[in-house]
């Protein structure tokens, strides 16, 4: 009985665990959980329109690299016309260019954050949130991030 209950709770938590998917024009589509992000190279950023908040997470660049999106040496020529669509649980959408995300070209240091002020990002803000420290307004700081789609316009 206890084993059945334990199994049940494991199955339920696996189903409800928040996930971030990365797809579109990538070699390797990914589904990342909070613990996957915790194991990746970590970065921090300070951002916020009214008050400054310290965020931690993984650079969008690191996620794109893992998914096999065109970055580094592959980011040139036709691949320059590639953008990233971020979509949230409430339907909110924003785009970034891949050149903004790749630190060899752009200076945006776009972060997929999972903590704010040292705590996991919760409820209507998280658990994942895009942070663009170089933006003057927070409009592209997508809260409740669920999905990243890479769109390569020229193949
Ligand atoms: N999912 C989602 N993210 C969003 C929005 C939204 O409506 N939905 N609004 C954006 C806008 S316009 C702003 S100014 C900031 C506000 O974030 P804050 O409440 O942490 O300041 O969230 C951004 N991210
Ligand atoms: Mo805003």
Short mmCIF file of C-alpha atoms and ligand atoms in Angstrom, two decimals:
data_model
loop_
_atom_site.label_atom_id
_atom_site.label_comp_id
_atom_site.label_asym_id
_atom_site.label_seq_id
_atom_site.Cartn_x
_atom_site.Cartn_y
_atom_site.Cartn_z
CA UNK A 1 0.00 0.00 0.00
CA UNK A 2 2.73 2.44 1.02
CA UNK A 3 4.76 1.43 -2.02
CA UNK A 4 1.77 2.05 -4.26
CA UNK A 5 1.30 5.52 -2.73
CA UNK A 6 4.98 6.32 -3.17
CA UNK A 7 4.90 5.22 -6.79
CA UNK A 8 1.78 7.29 -7.31
CA UNK A 9 3.41 10.44 -5.91
CA UNK A 10 6.55 9.88 -8.00
CA UNK A 11 4.43 9.53 -11.16
CA UNK A 12 2.36 12.61 -10.28
CA UNK A 13 5.37 14.80 -9.52
CA UNK A 14 7.01 13.69 -12.78
CA UNK A 15 3.90 14.81 -14.64
CA UNK A 16 3.59 18.16 -12.93
CA UNK A 17 7.29 19.03 -12.86
CA UNK A 18 7.72 22.25 -14.87
CA UNK A 19 9.63 21.82 -18.07
CA UNK A 20 11.24 24.12 -20.58
CA UNK A 21 11.25 22.87 -24.17
CA UNK A 22 13.69 23.97 -26.87
CA UNK A 23 12.75 23.15 -30.43
CA UNK A 24 12.41 24.47 -33.95
CA UNK A 25 15.51 24.65 -36.15
CA UNK A 26 17.85 22.80 -33.81
CA UNK A 27 19.78 19.55 -34.24
CA UNK A 28 18.77 18.29 -30.80
CA UNK A 29 15.42 19.37 -29.32
CA UNK A 30 15.60 19.52 -25.51
CA UNK A 31 13.28 19.31 -22.54
CA UNK A 32 14.94 20.82 -19.48
CA UNK A 33 13.85 20.68 -15.85
CA UNK A 34 15.01 22.82 -12.97
CA UNK A 35 17.59 20.18 -12.04
CA UNK A 36 18.93 20.05 -15.63
CA UNK A 37 19.50 23.82 -15.48
CA UNK A 38 21.21 23.45 -12.09
CA UNK A 39 23.82 21.16 -13.70
CA UNK A 40 24.63 23.52 -16.58
CA UNK A 41 27.17 26.40 -16.49
CA UNK A 42 25.61 29.05 -14.23
CA UNK A 43 25.51 32.81 -14.73
CA UNK A 44 24.04 35.72 -12.86
CA UNK A 45 22.61 39.10 -13.82
CA UNK A 46 21.10 42.15 -12.19
CA UNK A 47 17.97 43.51 -13.82
CA UNK A 48 14.64 45.19 -13.12
CA UNK A 49 12.73 48.25 -14.22
CA UNK A 50 11.77 49.68 -10.86
CA UNK A 51 13.98 47.80 -8.42
CA UNK A 52 17.13 45.86 -9.27
CA UNK A 53 16.89 42.13 -8.69
CA UNK A 54 19.72 39.58 -8.76
CA UNK A 55 18.94 36.62 -11.00
CA UNK A 56 20.74 33.33 -11.51
CA UNK A 57 20.36 30.77 -14.24
CA UNK A 58 21.86 29.63 -17.51
CA UNK A 59 22.75 31.84 -20.47
CA UNK A 60 20.37 31.36 -23.40
CA UNK A 61 23.57 30.85 -25.42
CA UNK A 62 24.46 27.72 -23.37
CA UNK A 63 20.99 26.26 -23.95
CA UNK A 64 21.13 27.03 -27.68
CA UNK A 65 24.59 25.45 -27.92
CA UNK A 66 23.35 22.28 -26.23
CA UNK A 67 20.40 22.11 -28.60
CA UNK A 68 22.64 22.42 -31.63
CA UNK A 69 21.34 25.80 -32.75
CA UNK A 70 23.75 27.77 -34.96
CA UNK A 71 26.14 29.53 -32.53
CA UNK A 72 29.90 30.03 -32.38
CA UNK A 73 31.54 29.09 -35.71
CA UNK A 74 28.15 28.14 -37.21
CA UNK A 75 26.80 31.62 -36.58
CA UNK A 76 27.65 33.36 -39.82
CA UNK A 77 26.31 33.72 -43.36
CA UNK A 78 22.67 32.69 -43.73
CA UNK A 79 22.46 31.60 -40.07
CA UNK A 80 22.68 35.24 -38.99
CA UNK A 81 18.99 35.54 -39.93
CA UNK A 82 17.87 33.32 -37.04
CA UNK A 83 15.62 34.41 -34.20
CA UNK A 84 14.50 32.94 -30.91
CA UNK A 85 10.82 32.93 -29.93
CA UNK A 86 10.12 32.69 -26.20
CA UNK A 87 6.62 31.68 -25.11
CA UNK A 88 5.03 31.72 -21.66
CA UNK A 89 2.27 29.87 -19.84
CA UNK A 90 -0.04 32.90 -20.20
CA UNK A 91 0.54 33.09 -23.97
CA UNK A 92 2.99 36.01 -23.76
CA UNK A 93 5.62 35.96 -26.51
CA UNK A 94 8.87 37.78 -27.21
CA UNK A 95 11.70 37.42 -29.72
CA UNK A 96 15.46 37.85 -29.55
CA UNK A 97 17.93 37.52 -32.37
CA UNK A 98 20.46 34.72 -32.11
CA UNK A 99 23.20 37.31 -32.56
CA UNK A 100 22.07 39.03 -29.34
CA UNK A 101 22.38 35.73 -27.46
CA UNK A 102 25.81 34.68 -28.75
CA UNK A 103 28.44 36.48 -26.61
CA UNK A 104 30.94 36.37 -29.49
CA UNK A 105 28.68 38.82 -31.38
CA UNK A 106 26.19 40.52 -29.06
CA UNK A 107 26.38 42.06 -25.62
CA UNK A 108 22.91 41.17 -24.33
CA UNK A 109 23.91 38.23 -22.04
CA UNK A 110 20.35 36.91 -22.25
CA UNK A 111 19.73 34.67 -19.25
CA UNK A 112 17.18 31.95 -18.59
CA UNK A 113 16.84 32.55 -14.87
CA UNK A 114 15.54 30.12 -12.25
CA UNK A 115 16.29 32.10 -9.09
CA UNK A 116 15.60 35.71 -8.15
CA UNK A 117 16.97 37.29 -5.00
CA UNK A 118 18.51 33.90 -4.16
CA UNK A 119 15.16 32.06 -4.19
CA UNK A 120 13.51 29.84 -6.79
CA UNK A 121 11.28 31.95 -9.03
CA UNK A 122 7.69 31.09 -8.14
CA UNK A 123 4.13 31.20 -9.41
CA UNK A 124 3.32 33.94 -11.92
CA UNK A 125 6.99 34.77 -12.42
CA UNK A 126 8.53 31.33 -12.93
CA UNK A 127 9.85 28.81 -12.50
CA UNK A 128 11.81 30.03 -15.54
CA UNK A 129 12.17 33.64 -16.61
CA UNK A 130 14.12 35.33 -19.39
CA UNK A 131 16.28 38.22 -18.21
CA UNK A 132 17.82 40.68 -20.66
CA UNK A 133 20.12 42.86 -18.54
CA UNK A 134 20.89 45.27 -21.39
CA UNK A 135 17.21 46.09 -22.08
CA UNK A 136 15.98 49.39 -20.60
CA UNK A 137 12.43 48.04 -20.13
CA UNK A 138 11.38 44.60 -18.88
CA UNK A 139 8.99 43.84 -21.76
CA UNK A 140 11.19 40.99 -23.07
CA UNK A 141 11.76 39.54 -19.61
CA UNK A 142 9.33 36.68 -20.27
CA UNK A 143 7.98 35.26 -17.00
CA UNK A 144 6.56 31.70 -16.79
CA UNK A 145 8.78 30.70 -19.73
CA UNK A 146 7.72 27.33 -21.16
CA UNK A 147 8.99 27.14 -24.70
CA UNK A 148 11.93 28.35 -26.78
CA UNK A 149 11.68 28.00 -30.55
CA UNK A 150 14.62 28.62 -32.87
CA UNK A 151 13.52 30.00 -36.23
CA UNK A 152 16.14 29.99 -38.96
CA UNK A 153 14.82 32.09 -41.84
CA UNK A 154 17.45 31.04 -44.39
CA UNK A 155 18.50 27.38 -44.65
N1 LIG B 1 4.59 35.80 -19.22
C1 LIG B 1 4.65 37.14 -19.19
N2 LIG B 1 5.84 37.73 -19.04
C2 LIG B 1 5.91 39.08 -19.02
C3 LIG B 1 4.76 39.89 -19.19
C4 LIG B 1 3.52 39.22 -19.35
O1 LIG B 1 2.44 39.83 -19.49
N3 LIG B 1 3.50 37.84 -19.33
N4 LIG B 1 4.88 41.26 -19.19
C5 LIG B 1 6.22 41.83 -19.45
C6 LIG B 1 6.33 43.24 -19.10
S1 LIG B 1 5.65 44.33 -20.20
C7 LIG B 1 7.02 43.68 -17.99
S2 LIG B 1 7.25 45.32 -17.68
C8 LIG B 1 7.60 42.71 -17.02
C9 LIG B 1 7.15 42.99 -15.61
O2 LIG B 1 7.86 42.17 -14.74
P1 LIG B 1 7.94 42.51 -13.19
O3 LIG B 1 6.54 42.38 -12.66
O4 LIG B 1 8.86 41.52 -12.59
O5 LIG B 1 8.46 43.91 -13.10
O6 LIG B 1 7.27 41.35 -17.34
C10 LIG B 1 7.32 41.06 -18.70
N5 LIG B 1 7.14 39.64 -18.85
MO1 LIG B 2 6.07 46.41 -19.36
#
